[in-house]
Amino acid sequence: MLAFIGGTGLTRMDNLRIVDKHAITTRFGEPSAPVVEGELDGQRVLFLARHGDPHVLLPHQVNYRANMVALKEAGATAIVAANAVGGITTLAPTGALVLPDQIIDYTWGRESTLFDDPADPLVHVDFSWPFDTALRDALKARLAASDLKWSDGGCYGATQGPRLETAAEIARMERDGCDIVGMTGMPEAVLARELGIPYAMLSLVVNPGAGKSTHEITMEEIEAVIHDGMANVCQLLAEFASD
Ligand code: HPA
């Protein structure tokens, strides 16, 4: 079953007809919220609010391991994760969607593997291409058929937060090759890989990264973009579910 993870601005999918809510406790503890099972354009899908419902968990407080294991236990066979990001390069103007194809992880101190028991087999998952190709291709086809502004590919830099970056940090990330910056892509993406679940990310650019505009980044500015942008994401995901 296709599952969606909603980030900032997507705590609930208004177009989802809720059929069930699975309160799942995993060996890593509680996920951010119950896994919602519902119908989107007539298709059965799962939905999880990454930051809880209501949105209370900061990026470093999210129990990513419990979230991903709960989705697997609820029957997720593919995951599309939506998130709000800052834009760094010209392929990521404010308001556009990015379908990243790479990740650089700058987070620290997060529980970032499911294999933490000495009794577990020693597994080093391949993560050369962190997103699932077939799932990305399907999303690409859906985006190409829409009139939304979007980019195919880009490198997602995952920062620790919850503060935004300094201008120097964003400049360094640009030199490293990052196109967008967010706080939740890791360890979520690698946990999906460890679980063997195809995973792709759909990122909405909600502000220029630090130092990329002449003004300070305000929550008001971000929320204004999120409002319309996430409504578009909801619509697109519904169409995607019924493809
Ligand atoms: N930096 C990190 N995470 C973000 C940003 C940003 O500028 N905007 C939205 N999420």
mmCIF file of C-alpha atoms and ligand atoms in Angstrom:
data_model
loop_
_atom_site.group_PDB
_atom_site.id
_atom_site.type_symbol
_atom_site.label_atom_id
_atom_site.label_comp_id
_atom_site.label_asym_id
_atom_site.label_seq_id
_atom_site.Cartn_x
_atom_site.Cartn_y
_atom_site.Cartn_z
ATOM 1 C CA MET A 1 0.000 0.000 0.000
ATOM 2 C CA LEU A 2 1.239 3.476 -0.884
ATOM 3 C CA ALA A 3 2.036 5.639 2.161
ATOM 4 C CA PHE A 4 2.547 9.376 2.497
ATOM 5 C CA ILE A 5 4.490 11.152 5.201
ATOM 6 C CA GLY A 6 3.333 14.720 5.709
ATOM 7 C CA GLY A 7 5.760 17.305 7.009
ATOM 8 C CA THR A 8 5.354 20.919 8.050
ATOM 9 C CA GLY A 9 2.146 22.266 6.523
ATOM 10 C CA LEU A 10 0.797 18.800 5.818
ATOM 11 C CA THR A 11 -0.363 17.463 9.184
ATOM 12 C CA ARG A 12 -3.635 16.269 7.678
ATOM 13 C CA MET A 13 -4.661 15.602 4.112
ATOM 14 C CA ASP A 14 -7.988 17.325 3.638
ATOM 15 C CA ASN A 15 -8.816 15.168 0.637
ATOM 16 C CA LEU A 16 -8.279 11.889 2.558
ATOM 17 C CA ARG A 17 -11.416 9.982 3.608
ATOM 18 C CA ILE A 18 -10.277 8.350 6.851
ATOM 19 C CA VAL A 19 -11.205 4.681 7.172
ATOM 20 C CA ASP A 20 -9.093 3.601 10.146
ATOM 21 C CA LYS A 21 -6.383 4.797 12.524
ATOM 22 C CA HIS A 22 -3.673 2.355 13.567
ATOM 23 C CA ALA A 23 -2.171 3.108 16.990
ATOM 24 C CA ILE A 24 1.044 1.119 16.646
ATOM 25 C CA THR A 25 3.765 0.766 19.269
ATOM 26 C CA THR A 26 7.082 -0.420 17.839
ATOM 27 C CA ARG A 27 10.204 -1.831 19.476
ATOM 28 C CA PHE A 28 11.591 1.704 19.121
ATOM 29 C CA GLY A 29 8.612 3.296 20.862
ATOM 30 C CA GLU A 30 5.693 5.364 19.638
ATOM 31 C CA PRO A 31 5.482 6.961 16.203
ATOM 32 C CA SER A 32 4.643 10.663 15.926
ATOM 33 C CA ALA A 33 0.932 9.876 15.482
ATOM 34 C CA PRO A 34 -1.341 6.943 14.669
ATOM 35 C CA VAL A 35 -0.955 5.740 11.084
ATOM 36 C CA VAL A 36 -4.075 6.890 9.256
ATOM 37 C CA GLU A 37 -5.571 4.570 6.662
ATOM 38 C CA GLY A 38 -7.880 6.216 4.215
ATOM 39 C CA GLU A 39 -9.098 6.657 0.684
ATOM 40 C CA LEU A 40 -7.676 9.246 -1.642
ATOM 41 C CA ASP A 41 -9.525 9.508 -4.936
ATOM 42 C CA GLY A 42 -10.887 6.016 -4.237
ATOM 43 C CA GLN A 43 -7.442 4.498 -3.581
ATOM 44 C CA ARG A 44 -6.470 2.982 -0.209
ATOM 45 C CA VAL A 45 -3.424 4.776 1.200
ATOM 46 C CA LEU A 46 -1.644 5.305 4.509
ATOM 47 C CA PHE A 47 -0.715 8.672 5.988
ATOM 48 C CA LEU A 48 1.562 9.640 8.850
ATOM 49 C CA ALA A 49 2.033 13.152 10.251
ATOM 50 C CA ARG A 50 5.808 13.345 10.768
ATOM 51 C CA HIS A 51 5.639 16.041 13.451
ATOM 52 C CA GLY A 52 2.530 14.626 15.155
ATOM 53 C CA ASP A 53 -1.078 15.726 14.943
ATOM 54 C CA PRO A 54 -1.193 18.475 16.084
ATOM 55 C CA HIS A 55 2.285 19.471 14.913
ATOM 56 C CA VAL A 56 4.297 19.437 18.171
ATOM 57 C CA LEU A 57 7.548 17.552 17.470
ATOM 58 C CA LEU A 58 10.594 19.456 16.272
ATOM 59 C CA PRO A 59 12.747 17.742 13.616
ATOM 60 C CA HIS A 60 15.293 16.440 16.149
ATOM 61 C CA GLN A 61 12.507 15.143 18.412
ATOM 62 C CA VAL A 62 10.806 12.969 15.803
ATOM 63 C CA ASN A 63 11.145 9.228 16.495
ATOM 64 C CA TYR A 64 12.055 8.387 12.890
ATOM 65 C CA ARG A 65 12.674 4.726 13.657
ATOM 66 C CA ALA A 66 9.242 4.262 15.233
ATOM 67 C CA ASN A 67 7.604 6.172 12.365
ATOM 68 C CA MET A 68 9.150 4.027 9.673
ATOM 69 C CA VAL A 69 8.620 0.715 11.456
ATOM 70 C CA ALA A 70 4.993 1.676 12.183
ATOM 71 C CA LEU A 71 4.414 2.413 8.489
ATOM 72 C CA LYS A 72 5.897 -0.951 7.562
ATOM 73 C CA GLU A 73 3.713 -2.728 10.128
ATOM 74 C CA ALA A 74 0.648 -0.902 8.798
ATOM 75 C CA GLY A 75 1.411 -2.326 5.354
ATOM 76 C CA ALA A 76 3.356 0.398 3.540
ATOM 77 C CA THR A 77 5.051 -0.927 0.404
ATOM 78 C CA ALA A 78 6.155 2.464 -0.959
ATOM 79 C CA ILE A 79 6.556 5.823 0.754
ATOM 80 C CA VAL A 80 6.371 9.338 -0.655
ATOM 81 C CA ALA A 81 7.531 11.882 1.905
ATOM 82 C CA ALA A 82 6.564 15.532 1.584
ATOM 83 C CA ASN A 83 8.655 18.196 3.239
ATOM 84 C CA ALA A 84 9.205 21.935 3.316
ATOM 85 C CA VAL A 85 12.734 23.059 2.441
ATOM 86 C CA GLY A 86 14.880 26.125 1.929
ATOM 87 C CA GLY A 87 16.207 26.777 -1.581
ATOM 88 C CA ILE A 88 19.951 27.076 -2.197
ATOM 89 C CA THR A 89 20.546 26.946 -5.961
ATOM 90 C CA THR A 90 18.641 28.291 -8.945
ATOM 91 C CA LEU A 91 16.877 24.980 -9.470
ATOM 92 C CA ALA A 92 14.998 25.615 -6.226
ATOM 93 C CA PRO A 93 13.144 28.948 -6.345
ATOM 94 C CA THR A 94 10.595 29.670 -3.621
ATOM 95 C CA GLY A 95 7.253 28.017 -4.382
ATOM 96 C CA ALA A 96 8.711 25.300 -6.634
ATOM 97 C CA LEU A 97 8.699 21.561 -5.992
ATOM 98 C CA VAL A 98 11.902 19.541 -6.100
ATOM 99 C CA LEU A 99 12.167 15.790 -6.554
ATOM 100 C CA PRO A 100 15.644 15.308 -5.073
ATOM 101 C CA ASP A 101 17.916 12.500 -6.229
ATOM 102 C CA GLN A 102 20.712 12.862 -3.675
ATOM 103 C CA ILE A 103 21.268 13.565 0.010
ATOM 104 C CA ILE A 104 24.066 14.935 2.152
ATOM 105 C CA ASP A 105 23.524 14.326 5.843
ATOM 106 C CA TYR A 106 24.668 17.048 8.275
ATOM 107 C CA THR A 107 22.505 15.859 11.178
ATOM 108 C CA TRP A 108 24.048 14.523 14.372
ATOM 109 C CA GLY A 109 22.972 12.591 17.439
ATOM 110 C CA ARG A 110 19.914 11.052 15.810
ATOM 111 C CA GLU A 111 19.046 7.365 16.050
ATOM 112 C CA SER A 112 19.783 6.615 12.436
ATOM 113 C CA THR A 113 19.761 2.846 12.053
ATOM 114 C CA LEU A 114 17.465 -0.038 12.869
ATOM 115 C CA PHE A 115 20.479 -2.299 13.355
ATOM 116 C CA ASP A 116 21.524 -1.287 16.856
ATOM 117 C CA ASP A 117 21.378 -4.645 18.604
ATOM 118 C CA PRO A 118 24.698 -6.573 18.796
ATOM 119 C CA ALA A 119 22.653 -9.678 17.951
ATOM 120 C CA ASP A 120 21.530 -8.091 14.648
ATOM 121 C CA PRO A 121 23.306 -9.228 11.491
ATOM 122 C CA LEU A 122 25.955 -6.758 10.335
ATOM 123 C CA VAL A 123 24.252 -4.910 7.471
ATOM 124 C CA HIS A 124 25.660 -1.959 5.547
ATOM 125 C CA VAL A 125 22.860 -1.009 3.169
ATOM 126 C CA ASP A 126 23.743 0.409 -0.218
ATOM 127 C CA PHE A 127 22.697 4.063 -0.240
ATOM 128 C CA SER A 128 24.488 5.296 -3.374
ATOM 129 C CA TRP A 129 21.128 6.388 -4.771
ATOM 130 C CA PRO A 130 19.015 7.152 -1.735
ATOM 131 C CA PHE A 131 15.681 7.448 -3.558
ATOM 132 C CA ASP A 132 13.829 4.703 -5.379
ATOM 133 C CA THR A 133 14.152 5.111 -9.151
ATOM 134 C CA ALA A 134 10.787 3.637 -10.127
ATOM 135 C CA LEU A 135 8.923 5.700 -7.546
ATOM 136 C CA ARG A 136 10.752 8.870 -8.650
ATOM 137 C CA ASP A 137 9.931 8.095 -12.284
ATOM 138 C CA ALA A 138 6.249 7.699 -11.449
ATOM 139 C CA LEU A 139 6.268 11.007 -9.542
ATOM 140 C CA LYS A 140 8.074 12.666 -12.442
ATOM 141 C CA ALA A 141 5.360 11.564 -14.848
ATOM 142 C CA ARG A 142 2.706 12.979 -12.542
ATOM 143 C CA LEU A 143 4.589 16.273 -12.093
ATOM 144 C CA ALA A 144 5.151 16.572 -15.842
ATOM 145 C CA ALA A 145 1.396 16.275 -16.381
ATOM 146 C CA SER A 146 0.714 19.070 -13.866
ATOM 147 C CA ASP A 147 1.149 22.790 -14.355
ATOM 148 C CA LEU A 148 3.285 23.094 -11.220
ATOM 149 C CA LYS A 149 6.817 24.462 -11.254
ATOM 150 C CA TRP A 150 9.156 21.582 -10.388
ATOM 151 C CA SER A 151 12.690 20.271 -10.787
ATOM 152 C CA ASP A 152 13.834 16.771 -11.558
ATOM 153 C CA GLY A 153 16.762 16.010 -9.282
ATOM 154 C CA GLY A 154 18.748 17.958 -6.788
ATOM 155 C CA CYS A 155 20.693 17.297 -3.661
ATOM 156 C CA TYR A 156 18.900 17.542 -0.312
ATOM 157 C CA GLY A 157 21.111 18.684 2.570
ATOM 158 C CA ALA A 158 19.735 17.497 5.900
ATOM 159 C CA THR A 159 20.554 19.820 8.806
ATOM 160 C CA GLN A 160 19.970 19.308 12.500
ATOM 161 C CA GLY A 161 17.805 22.348 13.250
ATOM 162 C CA PRO A 162 15.588 23.439 14.782
ATOM 163 C CA ARG A 163 17.347 26.733 14.108
ATOM 164 C CA LEU A 164 17.787 27.803 10.512
ATOM 165 C CA GLU A 165 21.307 27.865 9.076
ATOM 166 C CA THR A 166 23.854 30.672 8.984
ATOM 167 C CA ALA A 167 24.656 32.247 5.616
ATOM 168 C CA ALA A 168 28.121 30.646 5.824
ATOM 169 C CA GLU A 169 26.612 27.216 6.421
ATOM 170 C CA ILE A 170 24.367 27.599 3.369
ATOM 171 C CA ALA A 171 27.363 28.787 1.303
ATOM 172 C CA ARG A 172 29.285 25.710 2.423
ATOM 173 C CA MET A 173 26.342 23.466 1.585
ATOM 174 C CA GLU A 174 26.215 25.017 -1.888
ATOM 175 C CA ARG A 175 29.921 24.304 -2.372
ATOM 176 C CA ASP A 176 29.237 20.749 -1.225
ATOM 177 C CA GLY A 177 26.617 20.408 -3.965
ATOM 178 C CA CYS A 178 23.354 20.862 -2.051
ATOM 179 C CA ASP A 179 20.387 22.429 -3.878
ATOM 180 C CA ILE A 180 17.881 22.415 -1.028
ATOM 181 C CA VAL A 181 18.040 22.274 2.760
ATOM 182 C CA GLY A 182 15.675 20.640 5.216
ATOM 183 C CA MET A 183 15.744 19.081 8.662
ATOM 184 C CA THR A 184 13.856 15.811 8.348
ATOM 185 C CA GLY A 185 15.081 13.898 5.291
ATOM 186 C CA MET A 186 17.592 12.012 7.397
ATOM 187 C CA PRO A 187 17.470 9.509 8.941
ATOM 188 C CA GLU A 188 14.010 8.948 7.423
ATOM 189 C CA ALA A 189 15.332 8.047 3.972
ATOM 190 C CA VAL A 190 17.962 5.594 5.173
ATOM 191 C CA LEU A 191 15.550 3.855 7.535
ATOM 192 C CA ALA A 192 13.223 3.240 4.576
ATOM 193 C CA ARG A 193 16.197 1.706 2.754
ATOM 194 C CA GLU A 194 17.034 -0.485 5.764
ATOM 195 C CA LEU A 195 13.421 -1.660 5.814
ATOM 196 C CA GLY A 196 13.504 -2.339 2.081
ATOM 197 C CA ILE A 197 10.669 0.108 1.370
ATOM 198 C CA PRO A 198 10.950 2.194 -1.836
ATOM 199 C CA TYR A 199 11.071 5.836 -0.739
ATOM 200 C CA ALA A 200 10.988 9.166 -2.580
ATOM 201 C CA MET A 201 10.792 12.747 -1.413
ATOM 202 C CA LEU A 202 8.755 15.650 -2.719
ATOM 203 C CA SER A 203 10.147 18.913 -1.404
ATOM 204 C CA LEU A 204 8.350 22.261 -1.454
ATOM 205 C CA VAL A 205 10.722 25.236 -1.414
ATOM 206 C CA VAL A 206 9.271 27.651 1.150
ATOM 207 C CA ASN A 207 12.065 30.219 1.518
ATOM 208 C CA PRO A 208 15.450 31.129 0.082
ATOM 209 C CA GLY A 209 18.164 29.574 2.282
ATOM 210 C CA ALA A 210 20.048 31.823 4.721
ATOM 211 C CA GLY A 211 22.010 34.530 2.918
ATOM 212 C CA LYS A 212 20.204 33.862 -0.370
ATOM 213 C CA SER A 213 17.905 36.860 -0.073
ATOM 214 C CA THR A 214 18.285 40.379 1.223
ATOM 215 C CA HIS A 215 15.953 39.895 4.174
ATOM 216 C CA GLU A 216 15.720 37.682 7.253
ATOM 217 C CA ILE A 217 13.735 34.459 6.991
ATOM 218 C CA THR A 218 10.430 34.822 8.847
ATOM 219 C CA MET A 219 7.855 32.204 9.808
ATOM 220 C CA GLU A 220 5.174 34.421 8.224
ATOM 221 C CA GLU A 221 6.959 34.274 4.872
ATOM 222 C CA ILE A 222 7.316 30.482 5.154
ATOM 223 C CA GLU A 223 3.692 29.952 6.183
ATOM 224 C CA ALA A 224 2.391 32.028 3.279
ATOM 225 C CA VAL A 225 4.180 29.753 0.782
ATOM 226 C CA ILE A 226 3.251 26.577 2.643
ATOM 227 C CA HIS A 227 -0.457 27.359 2.571
ATOM 228 C CA ASP A 228 -0.889 27.198 -1.211
ATOM 229 C CA GLY A 229 2.103 24.979 -1.859
ATOM 230 C CA MET A 230 0.980 22.113 0.363
ATOM 231 C CA ALA A 231 -2.551 22.318 -1.070
ATOM 232 C CA ASN A 232 -0.935 21.665 -4.454
ATOM 233 C CA VAL A 233 1.070 18.787 -2.974
ATOM 234 C CA CYS A 234 -2.135 17.220 -1.554
ATOM 235 C CA GLN A 235 -3.799 17.442 -4.932
ATOM 236 C CA LEU A 236 -0.794 16.002 -6.713
ATOM 237 C CA LEU A 237 -0.493 13.092 -4.261
ATOM 238 C CA ALA A 238 -4.175 12.254 -4.728
ATOM 239 C CA GLU A 239 -3.673 12.130 -8.486
ATOM 240 C CA PHE A 240 -0.518 10.101 -7.974
ATOM 241 C CA ALA A 241 -2.352 7.577 -5.778
ATOM 242 C CA SER A 242 -4.912 6.940 -8.503
ATOM 243 C CA ASP A 243 -2.363 6.623 -11.344
HETATM 244 N N1 HPA B 1 16.555 25.434 6.318
HETATM 245 C C1 HPA B 1 16.295 24.227 6.853
HETATM 246 N N2 HPA B 1 15.099 23.675 6.862
HETATM 247 C C2 HPA B 1 14.099 24.366 6.285
HETATM 248 C C3 HPA B 1 14.293 25.629 5.712
HETATM 249 C C4 HPA B 1 15.592 26.188 5.721
HETATM 250 O O1 HPA B 1 15.842 27.315 5.226
HETATM 251 N N3 HPA B 1 13.081 26.026 5.233
HETATM 252 C C5 HPA B 1 12.209 25.037 5.520
HETATM 253 N N4 HPA B 1 12.816 24.021 6.149
#
